[in-house]
GROMACS .gro file of C-alpha atoms in nm:
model
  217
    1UNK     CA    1   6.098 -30.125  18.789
    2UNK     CA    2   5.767 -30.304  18.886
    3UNK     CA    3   5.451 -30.109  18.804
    4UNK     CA    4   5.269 -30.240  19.119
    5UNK     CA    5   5.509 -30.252  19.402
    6UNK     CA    6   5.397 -30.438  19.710
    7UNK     CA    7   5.456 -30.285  20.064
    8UNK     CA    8   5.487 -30.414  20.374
    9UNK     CA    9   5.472 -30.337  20.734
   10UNK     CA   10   5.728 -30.557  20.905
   11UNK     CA   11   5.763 -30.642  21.304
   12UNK     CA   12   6.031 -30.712  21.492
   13UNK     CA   13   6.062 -31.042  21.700
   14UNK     CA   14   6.394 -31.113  21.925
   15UNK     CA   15   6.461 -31.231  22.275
   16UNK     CA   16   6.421 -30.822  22.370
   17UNK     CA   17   6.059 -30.872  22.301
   18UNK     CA   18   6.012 -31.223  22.438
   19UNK     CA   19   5.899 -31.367  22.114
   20UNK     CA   20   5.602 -31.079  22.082
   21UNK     CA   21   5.622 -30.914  21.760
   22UNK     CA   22   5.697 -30.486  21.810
   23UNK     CA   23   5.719 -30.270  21.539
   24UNK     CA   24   6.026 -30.198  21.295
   25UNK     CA   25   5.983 -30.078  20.930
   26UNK     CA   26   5.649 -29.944  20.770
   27UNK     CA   27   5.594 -29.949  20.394
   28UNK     CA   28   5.888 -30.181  20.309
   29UNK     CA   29   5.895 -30.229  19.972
   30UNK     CA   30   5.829 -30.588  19.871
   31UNK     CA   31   5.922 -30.720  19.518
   32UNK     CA   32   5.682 -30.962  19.334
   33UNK     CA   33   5.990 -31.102  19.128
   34UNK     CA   34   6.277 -31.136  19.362
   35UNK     CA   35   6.306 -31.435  19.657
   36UNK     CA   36   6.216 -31.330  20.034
   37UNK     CA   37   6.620 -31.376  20.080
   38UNK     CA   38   6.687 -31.022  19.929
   39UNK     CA   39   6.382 -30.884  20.164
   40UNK     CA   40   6.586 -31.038  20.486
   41UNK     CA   41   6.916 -30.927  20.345
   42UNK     CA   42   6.831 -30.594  20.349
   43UNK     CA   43   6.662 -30.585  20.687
   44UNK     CA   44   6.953 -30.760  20.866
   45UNK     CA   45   7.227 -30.530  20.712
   46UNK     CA   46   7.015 -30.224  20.838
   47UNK     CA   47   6.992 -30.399  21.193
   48UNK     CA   48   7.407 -30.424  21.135
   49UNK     CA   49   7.383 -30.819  21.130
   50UNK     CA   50   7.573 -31.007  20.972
   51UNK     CA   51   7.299 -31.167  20.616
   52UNK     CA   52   7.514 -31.436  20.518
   53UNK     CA   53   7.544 -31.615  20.819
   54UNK     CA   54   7.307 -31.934  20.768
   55UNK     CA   55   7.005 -31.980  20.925
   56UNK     CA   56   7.015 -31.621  21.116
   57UNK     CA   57   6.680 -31.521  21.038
   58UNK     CA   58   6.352 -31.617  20.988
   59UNK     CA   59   6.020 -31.459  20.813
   60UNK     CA   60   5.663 -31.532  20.894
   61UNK     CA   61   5.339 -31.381  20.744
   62UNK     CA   62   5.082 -31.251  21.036
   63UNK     CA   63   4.707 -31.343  20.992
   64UNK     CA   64   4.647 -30.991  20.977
   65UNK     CA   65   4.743 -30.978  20.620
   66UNK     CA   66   4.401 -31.112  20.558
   67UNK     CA   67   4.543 -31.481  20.371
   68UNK     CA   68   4.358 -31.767  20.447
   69UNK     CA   69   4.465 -31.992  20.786
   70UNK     CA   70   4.250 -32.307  20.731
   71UNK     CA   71   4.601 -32.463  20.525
   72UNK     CA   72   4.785 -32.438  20.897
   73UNK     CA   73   4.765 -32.706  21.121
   74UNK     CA   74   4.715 -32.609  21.509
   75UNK     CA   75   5.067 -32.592  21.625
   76UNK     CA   76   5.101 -32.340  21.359
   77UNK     CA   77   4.946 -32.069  21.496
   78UNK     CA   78   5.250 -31.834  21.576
   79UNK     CA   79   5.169 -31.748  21.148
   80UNK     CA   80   5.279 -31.879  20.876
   81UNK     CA   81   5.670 -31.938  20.848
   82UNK     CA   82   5.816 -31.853  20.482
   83UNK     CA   83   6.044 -31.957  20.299
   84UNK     CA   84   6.285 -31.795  20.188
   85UNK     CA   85   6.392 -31.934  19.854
   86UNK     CA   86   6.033 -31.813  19.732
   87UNK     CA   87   5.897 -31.519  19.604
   88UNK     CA   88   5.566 -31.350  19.821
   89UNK     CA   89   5.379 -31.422  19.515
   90UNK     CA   90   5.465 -31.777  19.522
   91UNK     CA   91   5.414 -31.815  19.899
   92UNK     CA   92   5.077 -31.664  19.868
   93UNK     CA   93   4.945 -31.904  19.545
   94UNK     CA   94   5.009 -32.189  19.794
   95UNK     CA   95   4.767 -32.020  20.032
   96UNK     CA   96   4.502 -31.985  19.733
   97UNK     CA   97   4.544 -31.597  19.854
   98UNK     CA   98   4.548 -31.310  19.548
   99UNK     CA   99   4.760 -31.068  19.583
  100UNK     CA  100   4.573 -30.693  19.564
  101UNK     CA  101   4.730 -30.393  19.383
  102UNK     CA  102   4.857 -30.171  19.670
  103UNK     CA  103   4.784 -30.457  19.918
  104UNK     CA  104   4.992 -30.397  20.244
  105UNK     CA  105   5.146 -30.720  20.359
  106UNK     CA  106   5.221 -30.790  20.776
  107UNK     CA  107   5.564 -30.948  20.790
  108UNK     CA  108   5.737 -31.034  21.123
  109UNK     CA  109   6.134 -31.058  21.105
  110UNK     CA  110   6.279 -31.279  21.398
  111UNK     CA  111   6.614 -31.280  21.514
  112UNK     CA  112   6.797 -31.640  21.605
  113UNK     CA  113   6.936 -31.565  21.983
  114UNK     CA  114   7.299 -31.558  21.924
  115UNK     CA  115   7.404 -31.671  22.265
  116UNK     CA  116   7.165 -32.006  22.263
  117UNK     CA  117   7.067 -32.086  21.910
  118UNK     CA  118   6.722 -32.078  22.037
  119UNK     CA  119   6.428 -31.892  21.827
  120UNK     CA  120   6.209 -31.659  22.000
  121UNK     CA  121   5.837 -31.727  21.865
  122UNK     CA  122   5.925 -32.090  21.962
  123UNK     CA  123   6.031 -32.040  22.321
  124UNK     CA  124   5.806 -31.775  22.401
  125UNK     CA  125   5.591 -31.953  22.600
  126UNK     CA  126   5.853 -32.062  22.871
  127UNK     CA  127   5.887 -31.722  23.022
  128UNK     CA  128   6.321 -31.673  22.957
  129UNK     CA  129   6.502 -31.400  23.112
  130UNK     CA  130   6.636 -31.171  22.942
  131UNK     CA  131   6.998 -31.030  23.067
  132UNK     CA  132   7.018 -30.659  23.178
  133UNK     CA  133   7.315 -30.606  22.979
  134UNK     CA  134   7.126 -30.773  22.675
  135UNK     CA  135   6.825 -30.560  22.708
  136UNK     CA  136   6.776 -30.285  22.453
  137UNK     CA  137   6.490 -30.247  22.714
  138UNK     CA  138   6.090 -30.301  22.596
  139UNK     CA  139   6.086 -29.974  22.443
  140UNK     CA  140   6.331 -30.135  22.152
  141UNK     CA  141   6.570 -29.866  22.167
  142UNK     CA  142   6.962 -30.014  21.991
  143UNK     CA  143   7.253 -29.970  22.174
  144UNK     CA  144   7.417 -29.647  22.085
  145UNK     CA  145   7.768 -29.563  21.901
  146UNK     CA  146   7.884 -29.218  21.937
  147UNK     CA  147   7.706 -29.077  21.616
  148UNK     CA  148   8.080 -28.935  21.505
  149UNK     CA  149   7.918 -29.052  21.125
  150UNK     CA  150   7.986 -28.856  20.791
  151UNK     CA  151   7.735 -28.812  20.534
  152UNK     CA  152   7.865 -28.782  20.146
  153UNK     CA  153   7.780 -28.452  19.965
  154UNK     CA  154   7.565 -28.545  19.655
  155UNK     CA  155   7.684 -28.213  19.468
  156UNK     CA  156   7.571 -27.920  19.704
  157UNK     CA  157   7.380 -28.126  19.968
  158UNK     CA  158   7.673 -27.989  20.226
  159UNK     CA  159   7.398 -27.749  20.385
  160UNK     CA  160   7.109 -28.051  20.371
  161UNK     CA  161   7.416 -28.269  20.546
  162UNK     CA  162   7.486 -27.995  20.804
  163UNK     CA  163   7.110 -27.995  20.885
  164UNK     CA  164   7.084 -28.356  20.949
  165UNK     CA  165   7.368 -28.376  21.153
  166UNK     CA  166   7.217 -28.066  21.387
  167UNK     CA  167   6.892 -28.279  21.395
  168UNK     CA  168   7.106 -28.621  21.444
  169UNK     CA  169   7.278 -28.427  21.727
  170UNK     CA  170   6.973 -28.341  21.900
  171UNK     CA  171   6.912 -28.560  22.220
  172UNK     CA  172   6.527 -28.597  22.234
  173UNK     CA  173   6.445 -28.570  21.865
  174UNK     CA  174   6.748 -28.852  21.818
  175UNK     CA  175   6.566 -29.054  22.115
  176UNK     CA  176   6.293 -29.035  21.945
  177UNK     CA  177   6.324 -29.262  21.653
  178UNK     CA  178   6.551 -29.490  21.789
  179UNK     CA  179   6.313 -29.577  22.031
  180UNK     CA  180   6.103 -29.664  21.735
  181UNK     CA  181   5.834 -29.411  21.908
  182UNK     CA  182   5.795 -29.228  21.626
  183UNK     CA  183   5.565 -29.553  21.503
  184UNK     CA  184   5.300 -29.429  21.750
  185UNK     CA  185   5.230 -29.123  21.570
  186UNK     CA  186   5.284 -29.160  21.221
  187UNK     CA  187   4.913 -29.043  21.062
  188UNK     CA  188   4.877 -29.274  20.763
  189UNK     CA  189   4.538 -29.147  20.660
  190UNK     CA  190   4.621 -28.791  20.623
  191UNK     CA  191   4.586 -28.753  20.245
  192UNK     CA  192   4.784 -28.448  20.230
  193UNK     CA  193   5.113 -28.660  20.416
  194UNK     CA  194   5.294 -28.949  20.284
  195UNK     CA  195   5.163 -29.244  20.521
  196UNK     CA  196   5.493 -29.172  20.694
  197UNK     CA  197   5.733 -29.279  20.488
  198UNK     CA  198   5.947 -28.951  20.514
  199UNK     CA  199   5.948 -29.039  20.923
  200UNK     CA  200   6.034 -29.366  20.807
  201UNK     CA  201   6.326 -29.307  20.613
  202UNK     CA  202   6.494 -29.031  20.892
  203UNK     CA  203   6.442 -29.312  21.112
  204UNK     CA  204   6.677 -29.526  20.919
  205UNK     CA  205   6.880 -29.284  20.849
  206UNK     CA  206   6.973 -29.178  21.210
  207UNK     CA  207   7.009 -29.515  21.305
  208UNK     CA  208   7.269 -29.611  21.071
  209UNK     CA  209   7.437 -29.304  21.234
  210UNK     CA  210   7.367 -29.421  21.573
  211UNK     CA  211   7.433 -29.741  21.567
  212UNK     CA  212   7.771 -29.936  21.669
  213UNK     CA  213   8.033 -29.947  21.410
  214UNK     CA  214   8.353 -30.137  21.390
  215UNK     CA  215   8.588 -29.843  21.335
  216UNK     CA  216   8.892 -30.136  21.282
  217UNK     CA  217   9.048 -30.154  20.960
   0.00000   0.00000   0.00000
């Protein structure tokens, strides 16, 4: 258990967004100890890709998180790319950039294009179409399964899992966060909420039920 956990907001970038960063996940927690590997592991499995396929993913750090830029030559200015095989911590000391207690950290994920090999940061200046049946549409909403999901009862949770499917089930409430709208309204200044990390985690939750699933095997 670290005593100072990092967070991070992390952005989505894929050929849906035409190599803009939108948002995805808010207060991701971000070890200090463990490489940026596990951190893209995690994301892909909850965006139901596949992490062990080689080079499927990349990470950057946004300027926004306040580290210096004068290390980055000029063609670097879509952030700085990380590697993977390195902790934050380490990726930050070769920046000369501290890392804060509580310090929230802007990471943007980006998805290879599957159908052309082709990054999206990198190719976002030439303007590529993007295929109507590709399209999860601007908004970022995923492609939806049938949301015929179980939940397991943890001891007498059957009620709590009964309530969550009734909210699941809901049409607008459902469309809500997987549209990822929900990240226009989270309040995190309130200091009587939780910066939105209850929002955060129903979010995930109803998109694991929402999303495709191979129902083979």
């Amino acid at each position: 258990v670290e005593l100072y956990p990092l967070f991070a907001t992390v952005f989505l970038c894929d050929k849906v967004s035409r190599g803009e960063p939108r948002p995805f996940q808010q207060f991701v927690p971000l070890s200090r100890y463990l490489p940026l590997a596990d951190l893209v592991d995690t994301l892909s499995v909850g965006l139901g890709r596949d992490p062990t396929k080689p080079f499927h993913s990349r990470l950057w750090l946004m300027d926004s998180s306040g580290a210096s830029t004068s290390s980055r030559s000029e063609k670097d200015s879509l952030g700085w790319m990380l590697d993977l095989d390195l902790t934050i911590g380490d990726e930050r000391n070769m920046r000369d950039a501290q890392l804060a207690k509580g310090e929230n950290i802007n990471l943007v994920l980006e998805l290879k294009n599957d159908s052309d090999g082709t990054w999206p940061r990198s190719a976002k200046t030439n303007n590529i179409p993007v295929d109507a049946s590709e399209s999860e549409s601007a908004s970022g909403e995923l492609p939806l399964g049938d949301g015929i999901v179980g939940l397991y009862n943890m001891g007498n949770t059957c009620y709590l899992n009964s309530t969550i499917q009734c909210l699941s089930h809901t049409p607008i409430l459902r469309d809500y966060f997987t549209s990822k709208a929900y990240l226009r309204d989270i309040n995190t200044t309130n200091p009587l909420g939780h910066q939105g990390r209850l929002a955060q985690a129903f979010a995930l939750l109803v998109h694991n039920l929402w999303k495709k699933h191979d129902r083979h095997g």
